[in-house]
């Protein structure tokens, strides 16, 4: 696209040392795999996502023959897929160039005949943003979101039938093993950040049971018990100010809260016999796994390495499989067997990603509470304060954890300290912390970031004249907001796929995000124009002093391009120092070479403007 904005420079290399140059690129190009998902009744048939082709795509793994096959091959990659319970079909979501808008398609597990393509999976379902999918042997439940709201269909071997529509955000959550009950998440009460649950019959769509915990307390249906005829639904709740668990027998409409004596927050899934739960425990940015026996109410620890569990699940024989990494060691898929032995389960061929530096913890007291930060220093860093990148996570309902990051590692190689800030709004620290940004988003988080920056300077880590604010998505929004609200603090800014003009972003973004914004702000821009203006980076653009680089996807439905152009136009009018990089994809890229290119652009820009 032709633009009058100054284009970012694309460096040929970041390091003069060939080994240093090879090392940072190798962390991105090293083959990686996700935790395999498996067919419920054919557990040897699995799917995973991998970057082995240079683009993140779907792969099939038949364990019985130990054969692997690349399923999808699209210019901008594929990330959403599942396998049918009988293992006969692969479903994957077909969008256009990363715009997230499309439909589910299906193909045989063994592969398509030569010259043929995947076919629409459910006749009668219109395109939309995905809002949940549940597959049974005879029943399919699929949800889609558009500007008109949420629609859910059920198909039983023929055309799909609509079983639910709402102008509010919602989606498909869980299908019972006997395929008679369907759990739906909804926000008919007007708050998509704290959803309610409804269970309906698959045949007739009659309401069986409802559950809502009231204002500010969300419910998440995790899964029905994987035993046919069992109507117990595992649910995550936050009645005591943190994520906990209950089991809801929806036919009897009775529930049992599970008291898990662990700090932090917990999530879970069923063991396949329905007699125990696999508990994932999150505390201070690290995870542990546990088994909770439902008959004896006993909790036992499963011994895994220190770090972060990306995802985990149980096999029919009781083996626990999980993806794991920590800041210094790249991710790997491991298996913990019932005899207590643990080994690498799935390791792709090729060069392994070089290691990086560990993270340490900092707990910074503020008037809003104690902010947890994760800190990394470059290897062999000189004495004294360092140029420091404050890497701000997206979400905002996410959190930085002790996990491997090729992106963090290249900044360390370039001589920067890196500080991650789990600001108010982050998950893993309780409901009050997560919801503290409601009614004042953006500005609240900046208070926490400023406090951590003050700590980093006072501790001797960060050079106050060389502090960089850096983030993507919500982190990109906070970066632009910080440059205008706190101009004296920042020497440079890096904003990937940001919200830059909140009112225009609201007009153009996907409907589920509009619903999220209404819940976050307390209404729409029409309801609360002054608040949206107060929290929009565009409002403060004339105060920006530091050079900034903005990276934006042309097809981004989350942080659309028009509102970014509005912000850039204002920078141009002022003659402010800035650069722009635009790419033909959506909210980020699944192409490894593109990720490397964007990373090199960001590091090179920051080095140049800091001198």
CSV table of C-alpha atoms in Angstrom, one decimal, residues 119-595:
chain,number,residue,atom,x,y,z
A,119,UNK,CA,-14.7,-28.8,2.1
A,120,UNK,CA,-17.1,-26.7,4.2
A,121,UNK,CA,-17.6,-28.5,7.4
A,122,UNK,CA,-21.2,-27.6,8.3
A,123,UNK,CA,-23.7,-26.7,5.6
A,124,UNK,CA,-25.9,-23.8,6.6
A,125,UNK,CA,-23.4,-22.0,8.8
A,126,UNK,CA,-22.5,-18.5,7.7
A,127,UNK,CA,-19.0,-17.0,8.0
A,128,UNK,CA,-18.0,-15.2,11.1
A,129,UNK,CA,-15.4,-14.9,13.8
A,130,UNK,CA,-15.1,-18.3,15.6
A,131,UNK,CA,-17.2,-18.6,18.8
A,132,UNK,CA,-16.5,-22.1,19.8
A,133,UNK,CA,-16.7,-25.6,18.3
A,134,UNK,CA,-17.6,-29.0,19.9
A,135,UNK,CA,-17.5,-32.2,17.9
A,136,UNK,CA,-19.2,-35.4,18.8
A,137,UNK,CA,-19.7,-38.6,16.8
A,138,UNK,CA,-23.1,-37.6,15.7
A,139,UNK,CA,-23.5,-34.0,16.8
A,140,UNK,CA,-21.6,-30.8,15.9
A,141,UNK,CA,-22.1,-27.5,17.7
A,142,UNK,CA,-20.5,-24.4,16.2
A,143,UNK,CA,-20.6,-20.8,17.0
A,144,UNK,CA,-19.9,-17.6,15.0
A,145,UNK,CA,-19.8,-14.0,15.8
A,146,UNK,CA,-20.6,-11.1,13.5
A,147,UNK,CA,-21.5,-7.4,13.9
A,148,UNK,CA,-25.1,-8.7,14.6
A,149,UNK,CA,-23.9,-10.7,17.6
A,150,UNK,CA,-23.6,-14.5,18.3
A,151,UNK,CA,-25.2,-17.4,16.5
A,152,UNK,CA,-24.9,-21.1,17.6
A,153,UNK,CA,-25.9,-24.0,15.4
A,154,UNK,CA,-26.2,-27.7,16.0
A,155,UNK,CA,-25.9,-30.2,13.1
A,156,UNK,CA,-26.8,-33.9,13.4
A,157,UNK,CA,-25.6,-35.3,10.0
A,158,UNK,CA,-27.5,-32.8,8.0
A,159,UNK,CA,-27.9,-29.0,7.6
A,160,UNK,CA,-27.2,-27.0,10.7
A,161,UNK,CA,-30.1,-25.7,12.8
A,162,UNK,CA,-29.9,-22.5,14.8
A,163,UNK,CA,-30.2,-23.1,18.6
A,164,UNK,CA,-29.1,-19.8,20.0
A,165,UNK,CA,-28.9,-16.2,18.8
A,166,UNK,CA,-28.0,-13.0,20.8
A,167,UNK,CA,-26.8,-9.5,20.2
A,168,UNK,CA,-24.4,-10.1,23.0
A,169,UNK,CA,-21.1,-11.9,23.0
A,170,UNK,CA,-21.2,-15.7,23.7
A,171,UNK,CA,-20.2,-19.0,22.3
A,172,UNK,CA,-20.1,-22.8,22.4
A,173,UNK,CA,-18.4,-24.1,25.6
A,174,UNK,CA,-18.9,-27.9,26.1
A,175,UNK,CA,-20.8,-30.9,24.7
A,176,UNK,CA,-21.6,-33.9,27.0
A,177,UNK,CA,-20.0,-37.2,26.1
A,178,UNK,CA,-23.4,-38.7,25.2
A,179,UNK,CA,-24.0,-35.7,23.0
A,180,UNK,CA,-27.4,-34.7,24.6
A,181,UNK,CA,-26.3,-31.6,26.5
A,182,UNK,CA,-24.6,-28.4,25.2
A,183,UNK,CA,-23.1,-25.7,27.5
A,184,UNK,CA,-23.2,-22.1,26.2
A,185,UNK,CA,-21.4,-19.1,27.5
A,186,UNK,CA,-23.3,-15.9,27.3
A,187,UNK,CA,-23.3,-12.3,28.4
A,188,UNK,CA,-27.0,-11.4,28.1
A,189,UNK,CA,-26.5,-9.5,31.4
A,190,UNK,CA,-24.2,-7.1,29.4
A,191,UNK,CA,-20.7,-8.0,30.7
A,192,UNK,CA,-18.7,-10.2,28.4
A,193,UNK,CA,-15.7,-10.1,30.8
A,194,UNK,CA,-17.7,-12.0,33.4
A,195,UNK,CA,-19.9,-14.5,31.4
A,196,UNK,CA,-22.8,-16.7,32.6
A,197,UNK,CA,-23.6,-20.3,31.6
A,198,UNK,CA,-26.6,-22.0,30.1
A,199,UNK,CA,-27.0,-25.7,29.4
A,200,UNK,CA,-29.5,-26.7,26.7
A,201,UNK,CA,-30.6,-30.0,25.2
A,202,UNK,CA,-29.1,-30.8,21.8
A,203,UNK,CA,-32.4,-32.1,20.7
A,204,UNK,CA,-34.9,-29.2,20.9
A,205,UNK,CA,-32.6,-26.6,22.5
A,206,UNK,CA,-34.6,-26.6,25.7
A,207,UNK,CA,-32.9,-25.0,28.7
A,208,UNK,CA,-31.8,-27.6,31.3
A,209,UNK,CA,-30.0,-25.3,33.8
A,210,UNK,CA,-28.6,-21.8,34.2
A,211,UNK,CA,-25.8,-20.5,36.3
A,212,UNK,CA,-24.7,-16.9,36.9
A,213,UNK,CA,-22.7,-15.7,39.9
A,214,UNK,CA,-23.8,-12.1,39.7
A,215,UNK,CA,-22.1,-8.8,38.8
A,216,UNK,CA,-18.3,-9.0,38.4
A,217,UNK,CA,-18.0,-12.8,38.8
A,218,UNK,CA,-17.5,-14.8,35.7
A,219,UNK,CA,-18.1,-18.5,35.0
A,220,UNK,CA,-16.2,-20.6,32.4
A,221,UNK,CA,-17.4,-24.1,31.4
A,222,UNK,CA,-14.3,-26.2,30.9
A,223,UNK,CA,-15.6,-29.6,29.9
A,224,UNK,CA,-18.2,-32.2,30.7
A,225,UNK,CA,-17.0,-35.4,32.3
A,226,UNK,CA,-15.7,-37.7,29.5
A,227,UNK,CA,-17.9,-40.6,30.6
A,228,UNK,CA,-21.1,-41.2,28.6
A,229,UNK,CA,-24.2,-40.5,30.6
A,230,UNK,CA,-22.4,-38.4,33.2
A,231,UNK,CA,-23.8,-34.9,33.3
A,232,UNK,CA,-21.2,-33.3,35.5
A,233,UNK,CA,-19.7,-30.1,34.1
A,234,UNK,CA,-16.3,-28.8,35.3
A,235,UNK,CA,-16.6,-25.0,35.8
A,236,UNK,CA,-14.1,-22.3,36.7
A,237,UNK,CA,-15.5,-19.6,39.1
A,238,UNK,CA,-14.2,-16.6,41.0
A,239,UNK,CA,-16.5,-16.3,44.0
A,240,UNK,CA,-13.7,-15.7,46.4
A,241,UNK,CA,-11.7,-13.3,44.3
A,242,UNK,CA,-9.6,-15.8,42.3
A,243,UNK,CA,-10.0,-18.6,39.7
A,244,UNK,CA,-11.2,-21.8,41.4
A,245,UNK,CA,-13.1,-24.8,40.5
A,246,UNK,CA,-16.6,-26.4,40.9
A,247,UNK,CA,-18.4,-29.4,39.5
A,248,UNK,CA,-21.9,-28.8,38.4
A,249,UNK,CA,-24.3,-31.7,37.8
A,250,UNK,CA,-26.5,-29.9,35.4
A,251,UNK,CA,-29.3,-32.5,35.3
A,252,UNK,CA,-29.7,-32.5,39.0
A,253,UNK,CA,-28.7,-28.8,39.1
A,254,UNK,CA,-26.4,-29.4,42.1
A,255,UNK,CA,-22.8,-28.2,42.5
A,256,UNK,CA,-19.7,-29.0,44.5
A,257,UNK,CA,-17.1,-26.4,45.0
A,258,UNK,CA,-13.6,-27.9,45.1
A,259,UNK,CA,-11.3,-26.5,47.8
A,260,UNK,CA,-7.7,-26.7,46.4
A,261,UNK,CA,-5.2,-25.6,49.1
A,262,UNK,CA,-2.8,-23.8,46.8
A,263,UNK,CA,-1.8,-20.1,46.5
A,264,UNK,CA,-2.5,-18.3,43.3
A,265,UNK,CA,-5.1,-19.6,40.8
A,266,UNK,CA,-6.0,-23.0,39.4
A,267,UNK,CA,-7.5,-24.4,36.2
A,268,UNK,CA,-8.1,-28.0,35.4
A,269,UNK,CA,-9.3,-30.7,33.1
A,270,UNK,CA,-10.6,-34.3,33.5
A,271,UNK,CA,-8.7,-37.5,33.6
A,272,UNK,CA,-10.3,-39.7,31.0
A,273,UNK,CA,-12.0,-42.0,33.5
A,274,UNK,CA,-13.8,-39.1,35.2
A,275,UNK,CA,-12.5,-39.9,38.6
A,276,UNK,CA,-9.8,-37.3,38.9
A,277,UNK,CA,-8.8,-33.8,37.7
A,278,UNK,CA,-5.5,-32.6,36.3
A,279,UNK,CA,-4.9,-29.3,38.1
A,280,UNK,CA,-2.7,-26.6,36.6
A,281,UNK,CA,-1.6,-24.2,39.3
A,282,UNK,CA,-0.4,-20.7,38.5
A,283,UNK,CA,1.5,-18.6,41.1
A,284,UNK,CA,4.0,-15.8,40.6
A,285,UNK,CA,4.3,-16.5,36.8
A,286,UNK,CA,5.2,-20.2,37.2
A,287,UNK,CA,3.1,-23.4,37.0
A,288,UNK,CA,2.9,-26.7,38.8
A,289,UNK,CA,0.7,-29.7,37.9
A,290,UNK,CA,-1.3,-31.8,40.4
A,291,UNK,CA,-3.8,-34.7,40.5
A,292,UNK,CA,-7.0,-34.2,42.5
A,293,UNK,CA,-8.8,-37.4,43.3
A,294,UNK,CA,-12.6,-36.8,43.4
A,295,UNK,CA,-13.4,-39.8,45.5
A,296,UNK,CA,-10.9,-39.1,48.3
A,297,UNK,CA,-10.6,-35.3,47.8
A,298,UNK,CA,-6.8,-35.7,47.9
A,299,UNK,CA,-4.3,-33.5,46.0
A,300,UNK,CA,-1.0,-34.9,44.9
A,301,UNK,CA,1.9,-33.1,43.1
A,302,UNK,CA,3.1,-34.2,39.7
A,303,UNK,CA,6.8,-33.6,39.5
A,304,UNK,CA,7.7,-31.3,36.6
A,305,UNK,CA,10.7,-29.0,36.0
A,306,UNK,CA,10.5,-25.5,37.3
A,307,UNK,CA,9.1,-23.1,34.7
A,308,UNK,CA,5.9,-22.6,32.8
A,309,UNK,CA,3.4,-25.3,31.6
A,310,UNK,CA,2.0,-24.0,28.3
A,311,UNK,CA,-0.8,-26.7,28.2
A,312,UNK,CA,-1.4,-30.2,29.6
A,313,UNK,CA,-3.7,-33.1,29.2
A,314,UNK,CA,-4.1,-36.8,30.1
A,315,UNK,CA,-4.1,-39.9,28.0
A,316,UNK,CA,-6.4,-42.9,28.5
A,317,UNK,CA,-3.6,-44.8,30.3
A,318,UNK,CA,-3.1,-41.9,32.8
A,319,UNK,CA,0.0,-40.4,31.2
A,320,UNK,CA,0.1,-36.7,31.6
A,321,UNK,CA,1.5,-34.9,28.5
A,322,UNK,CA,2.5,-31.2,28.7
A,323,UNK,CA,4.4,-28.5,27.0
A,324,UNK,CA,7.1,-26.8,29.1
A,325,UNK,CA,9.8,-24.1,29.0
A,326,UNK,CA,11.5,-21.6,31.1
A,327,UNK,CA,13.2,-18.3,30.3
A,328,UNK,CA,16.5,-19.9,29.6
A,329,UNK,CA,15.4,-23.2,27.9
A,330,UNK,CA,13.3,-23.6,24.8
A,331,UNK,CA,9.9,-25.2,24.8
A,332,UNK,CA,9.5,-29.0,24.6
A,333,UNK,CA,6.6,-31.5,24.8
A,334,UNK,CA,7.1,-33.9,27.7
A,335,UNK,CA,5.3,-37.0,29.0
A,336,UNK,CA,4.9,-37.9,32.7
A,337,UNK,CA,4.1,-41.5,33.1
A,338,UNK,CA,2.2,-43.2,35.9
A,339,UNK,CA,5.3,-44.7,37.3
A,340,UNK,CA,6.7,-41.2,37.9
A,341,UNK,CA,9.2,-41.2,35.0
A,342,UNK,CA,9.3,-38.2,32.7
A,343,UNK,CA,10.8,-37.8,29.2
A,344,UNK,CA,10.6,-35.7,26.1
A,345,UNK,CA,7.6,-37.0,24.1
A,346,UNK,CA,7.8,-35.0,20.8
A,347,UNK,CA,10.9,-33.2,19.6
A,348,UNK,CA,11.0,-31.9,16.0
A,349,UNK,CA,14.2,-32.6,13.9
A,350,UNK,CA,16.7,-30.0,13.1
A,351,UNK,CA,18.8,-27.5,15.0
A,352,UNK,CA,17.7,-26.8,18.5
A,353,UNK,CA,17.0,-23.2,19.7
A,354,UNK,CA,20.0,-21.7,21.5
A,355,UNK,CA,19.4,-21.1,25.2
A,356,UNK,CA,19.0,-17.6,26.7
A,357,UNK,CA,19.1,-15.9,30.1
A,358,UNK,CA,17.0,-16.7,33.2
A,359,UNK,CA,14.4,-14.3,34.7
A,360,UNK,CA,14.4,-13.0,38.2
A,361,UNK,CA,11.5,-11.6,40.2
A,362,UNK,CA,10.9,-8.1,41.5
A,363,UNK,CA,7.9,-7.2,43.7
A,364,UNK,CA,7.3,-3.5,43.6
A,365,UNK,CA,5.0,-1.9,46.2
A,366,UNK,CA,2.6,0.8,44.9
A,367,UNK,CA,-0.5,2.5,46.1
A,368,UNK,CA,-2.5,0.1,43.9
A,369,UNK,CA,-0.9,-3.0,45.3
A,370,UNK,CA,2.3,-5.0,44.8
A,371,UNK,CA,3.3,-5.2,41.2
A,372,UNK,CA,5.2,-8.4,40.1
A,373,UNK,CA,7.9,-7.8,37.5
A,374,UNK,CA,10.2,-10.3,35.7
A,375,UNK,CA,13.7,-9.1,34.9
A,376,UNK,CA,16.4,-10.4,32.6
A,377,UNK,CA,20.0,-9.1,32.3
A,378,UNK,CA,22.2,-9.7,29.3
A,379,UNK,CA,25.0,-12.2,29.7
A,380,UNK,CA,28.3,-10.5,30.7
A,381,UNK,CA,26.6,-7.2,31.1
A,382,UNK,CA,28.9,-4.4,32.2
A,383,UNK,CA,28.6,-2.8,35.6
A,384,UNK,CA,26.2,0.1,35.9
A,385,UNK,CA,22.8,1.0,34.5
A,386,UNK,CA,21.8,-0.6,31.2
A,387,UNK,CA,19.5,0.5,28.3
A,388,UNK,CA,16.3,-1.2,29.3
A,389,UNK,CA,13.3,-2.4,27.4
A,390,UNK,CA,10.0,-2.5,29.3
A,391,UNK,CA,8.2,-5.3,27.5
A,392,UNK,CA,4.5,-4.8,28.1
A,393,UNK,CA,2.3,-7.8,27.5
A,394,UNK,CA,-1.0,-7.8,25.5
A,395,UNK,CA,-4.4,-8.8,26.6
A,396,UNK,CA,-4.9,-7.0,29.0
A,397,UNK,CA,-6.2,-10.2,30.5
A,398,UNK,CA,-2.9,-12.1,30.1
A,399,UNK,CA,0.4,-12.2,32.0
A,400,UNK,CA,4.1,-12.6,31.4
A,401,UNK,CA,5.5,-15.9,32.7
A,402,UNK,CA,8.8,-17.6,33.2
A,403,UNK,CA,8.8,-19.0,29.6
A,404,UNK,CA,11.2,-19.1,26.7
A,405,UNK,CA,11.0,-16.1,24.3
A,406,UNK,CA,13.2,-15.8,21.2
A,407,UNK,CA,12.0,-12.2,21.1
A,408,UNK,CA,13.3,-11.4,24.6
A,409,UNK,CA,16.5,-13.2,23.9
A,410,UNK,CA,17.4,-10.9,20.9
A,411,UNK,CA,17.0,-7.8,23.0
A,412,UNK,CA,19.4,-9.3,25.6
A,413,UNK,CA,21.9,-10.2,22.9
A,414,UNK,CA,21.7,-6.6,21.8
A,415,UNK,CA,22.8,-5.4,25.2
A,416,UNK,CA,19.4,-4.4,26.7
A,417,UNK,CA,18.0,-5.4,30.0
A,418,UNK,CA,14.4,-6.6,29.7
A,419,UNK,CA,11.6,-5.9,32.3
A,420,UNK,CA,8.2,-7.5,32.1
A,421,UNK,CA,5.4,-5.8,34.1
A,422,UNK,CA,2.4,-7.8,35.2
A,423,UNK,CA,0.3,-4.6,35.7
A,424,UNK,CA,-3.2,-4.4,37.1
A,425,UNK,CA,-5.3,-6.1,34.5
A,426,UNK,CA,-3.1,-9.2,34.3
A,427,UNK,CA,-4.4,-12.6,35.2
A,428,UNK,CA,-2.9,-14.9,37.8
A,429,UNK,CA,-3.1,-12.4,40.7
A,430,UNK,CA,-6.8,-12.6,41.6
A,431,UNK,CA,-10.0,-11.0,40.3
A,432,UNK,CA,-9.5,-7.7,42.0
A,433,UNK,CA,-6.1,-7.2,40.4
A,434,UNK,CA,-7.5,-8.3,37.0
A,435,UNK,CA,-10.6,-6.1,37.2
A,436,UNK,CA,-8.8,-3.0,38.7
A,437,UNK,CA,-8.5,-1.4,35.2
A,438,UNK,CA,-12.3,-1.4,34.6
A,439,UNK,CA,-13.6,2.2,34.3
A,440,UNK,CA,-10.1,3.6,33.7
A,441,UNK,CA,-8.2,1.3,31.3
A,442,UNK,CA,-4.8,2.2,30.1
A,443,UNK,CA,-4.1,5.0,32.7
A,444,UNK,CA,-4.3,2.5,35.5
A,445,UNK,CA,-1.7,0.2,33.9
A,446,UNK,CA,0.6,3.1,33.3
A,447,UNK,CA,0.8,3.9,37.0
A,448,UNK,CA,2.1,0.3,37.6
A,449,UNK,CA,4.6,0.5,34.7
A,450,UNK,CA,5.9,3.9,36.0
A,451,UNK,CA,6.4,2.4,39.5
A,452,UNK,CA,8.4,-0.5,38.1
A,453,UNK,CA,10.4,1.8,36.0
A,454,UNK,CA,11.2,3.9,39.1
A,455,UNK,CA,12.3,0.7,40.9
A,456,UNK,CA,14.5,-0.3,37.9
A,457,UNK,CA,16.2,3.0,37.9
A,458,UNK,CA,16.6,3.2,41.7
A,459,UNK,CA,18.0,-0.3,41.8
A,460,UNK,CA,20.7,0.5,39.3
A,461,UNK,CA,19.4,-1.7,36.6
A,462,UNK,CA,18.0,0.8,34.1
A,463,UNK,CA,19.6,3.9,32.6
A,464,UNK,CA,16.8,6.6,33.0
A,465,UNK,CA,18.0,8.2,29.7
A,466,UNK,CA,17.7,4.9,27.8
A,467,UNK,CA,14.3,3.4,28.8
A,468,UNK,CA,12.2,2.0,26.0
A,469,UNK,CA,8.5,1.2,26.2
A,470,UNK,CA,7.6,-1.7,24.0
A,471,UNK,CA,4.5,-3.9,23.4
A,472,UNK,CA,2.1,-5.4,21.0
A,473,UNK,CA,-1.7,-5.4,20.9
A,474,UNK,CA,-2.8,-4.1,24.3
A,475,UNK,CA,0.9,-3.7,25.0
A,476,UNK,CA,1.2,-1.6,21.9
A,477,UNK,CA,-1.8,0.5,23.1
A,478,UNK,CA,0.0,1.0,26.4
A,479,UNK,CA,3.2,1.9,24.7
A,480,UNK,CA,1.6,4.7,22.6
A,481,UNK,CA,-0.4,5.9,25.6
A,482,UNK,CA,2.8,6.0,27.8
A,483,UNK,CA,4.6,8.0,25.2
A,484,UNK,CA,2.0,10.7,25.4
A,485,UNK,CA,1.0,10.6,29.0
A,486,UNK,CA,4.5,10.0,30.4
A,487,UNK,CA,6.8,11.7,27.8
A,488,UNK,CA,9.5,12.5,30.2
A,489,UNK,CA,10.1,8.8,31.0
A,490,UNK,CA,10.7,7.2,27.6
A,491,UNK,CA,13.6,7.6,25.1
A,492,UNK,CA,11.9,5.5,22.5
A,493,UNK,CA,8.7,3.5,21.8
A,494,UNK,CA,7.8,0.3,20.0
A,495,UNK,CA,4.1,-0.3,19.3
A,496,UNK,CA,3.0,-3.4,17.5
A,497,UNK,CA,-0.6,-3.7,16.2
A,498,UNK,CA,-1.8,-1.1,18.8
A,499,UNK,CA,-5.0,0.6,19.7
A,500,UNK,CA,-4.0,4.2,18.7
A,501,UNK,CA,-7.4,6.0,18.3
A,502,UNK,CA,-9.9,4.3,20.6
A,503,UNK,CA,-13.1,5.7,19.2
A,504,UNK,CA,-12.2,4.7,15.6
A,505,UNK,CA,-10.8,1.3,16.8
A,506,UNK,CA,-14.2,0.6,18.4
A,507,UNK,CA,-16.0,1.5,15.2
A,508,UNK,CA,-13.9,-0.9,13.1
A,509,UNK,CA,-13.0,-3.8,15.4
A,510,UNK,CA,-14.7,-7.2,15.6
A,511,UNK,CA,-17.9,-7.3,17.6
A,512,UNK,CA,-16.5,-9.6,20.4
A,513,UNK,CA,-13.9,-6.9,21.1
A,514,UNK,CA,-16.6,-4.1,21.1
A,515,UNK,CA,-18.4,-6.2,23.7
A,516,UNK,CA,-15.2,-6.5,25.7
A,517,UNK,CA,-14.6,-2.7,25.5
A,518,UNK,CA,-18.2,-2.0,26.7
A,519,UNK,CA,-17.5,-4.2,29.7
A,520,UNK,CA,-14.1,-2.7,30.3
A,521,UNK,CA,-15.2,1.0,30.0
A,522,UNK,CA,-18.7,0.6,31.3
A,523,UNK,CA,-20.3,1.5,28.0
A,524,UNK,CA,-19.7,2.4,24.4
A,525,UNK,CA,-18.0,5.6,23.1
A,526,UNK,CA,-21.5,7.1,22.5
A,527,UNK,CA,-22.3,6.4,26.2
A,528,UNK,CA,-18.9,7.6,27.6
A,529,UNK,CA,-17.2,9.9,25.1
A,530,UNK,CA,-15.1,11.7,27.6
A,531,UNK,CA,-13.7,8.5,29.1
A,532,UNK,CA,-12.8,7.0,25.8
A,533,UNK,CA,-11.1,10.3,24.9
A,534,UNK,CA,-9.2,10.3,28.2
A,535,UNK,CA,-8.0,6.7,27.6
A,536,UNK,CA,-7.0,7.1,23.9
A,537,UNK,CA,-3.4,7.6,22.8
A,538,UNK,CA,-4.6,9.9,20.1
A,539,UNK,CA,-5.6,12.4,22.8
A,540,UNK,CA,-2.0,12.8,23.9
A,541,UNK,CA,-0.2,12.5,20.5
A,542,UNK,CA,0.9,16.1,20.6
A,543,UNK,CA,2.8,15.4,23.8
A,544,UNK,CA,4.9,12.6,22.3
A,545,UNK,CA,8.6,13.5,22.3
A,546,UNK,CA,10.4,10.2,21.9
A,547,UNK,CA,10.9,8.5,18.5
A,548,UNK,CA,8.3,5.7,17.9
A,549,UNK,CA,8.0,2.9,15.5
A,550,UNK,CA,4.5,1.4,14.7
A,551,UNK,CA,4.0,-2.0,13.2
A,552,UNK,CA,0.5,-2.7,11.8
A,553,UNK,CA,-1.3,-5.5,9.9
A,554,UNK,CA,-3.4,-4.5,7.0
A,555,UNK,CA,-6.1,-7.2,7.8
A,556,UNK,CA,-6.2,-6.8,11.6
A,557,UNK,CA,-9.7,-7.1,13.0
A,558,UNK,CA,-8.6,-6.4,16.6
A,559,UNK,CA,-6.6,-3.2,16.1
A,560,UNK,CA,-7.7,-2.1,12.7
A,561,UNK,CA,-5.6,-0.1,10.3
A,562,UNK,CA,-7.7,3.1,9.9
A,563,UNK,CA,-7.3,4.1,13.5
A,564,UNK,CA,-3.6,3.6,13.3
A,565,UNK,CA,-3.4,5.8,10.3
A,566,UNK,CA,-5.3,8.5,12.2
A,567,UNK,CA,-2.6,8.5,14.8
A,568,UNK,CA,0.2,8.5,12.3
A,569,UNK,CA,-1.3,11.4,10.4
A,570,UNK,CA,-1.2,13.4,13.6
A,571,UNK,CA,2.5,12.5,14.1
A,572,UNK,CA,3.1,13.6,10.6
A,573,UNK,CA,1.4,16.9,11.0
A,574,UNK,CA,3.7,17.7,14.0
A,575,UNK,CA,6.8,16.5,12.2
A,576,UNK,CA,7.4,14.1,15.0
A,577,UNK,CA,10.2,11.4,14.6
A,578,UNK,CA,8.5,8.1,13.8
A,579,UNK,CA,8.7,5.1,11.4
A,580,UNK,CA,6.0,2.7,10.2
A,581,UNK,CA,6.1,-0.9,9.0
A,582,UNK,CA,2.9,-2.4,7.5
A,583,UNK,CA,2.4,-6.0,6.5
A,584,UNK,CA,-0.2,-8.0,4.7
A,585,UNK,CA,-1.6,-10.1,7.5
A,586,UNK,CA,-3.7,-9.7,10.6
A,587,UNK,CA,-3.1,-9.3,14.4
A,588,UNK,CA,0.5,-10.6,14.1
A,589,UNK,CA,2.1,-13.0,11.7
A,590,UNK,CA,2.4,-16.8,11.6
A,591,UNK,CA,5.3,-16.6,9.1
A,592,UNK,CA,8.7,-17.1,10.7
A,593,UNK,CA,10.6,-15.0,8.2
A,594,UNK,CA,8.1,-12.1,8.8
A,595,UNK,CA,8.5,-12.4,12.5
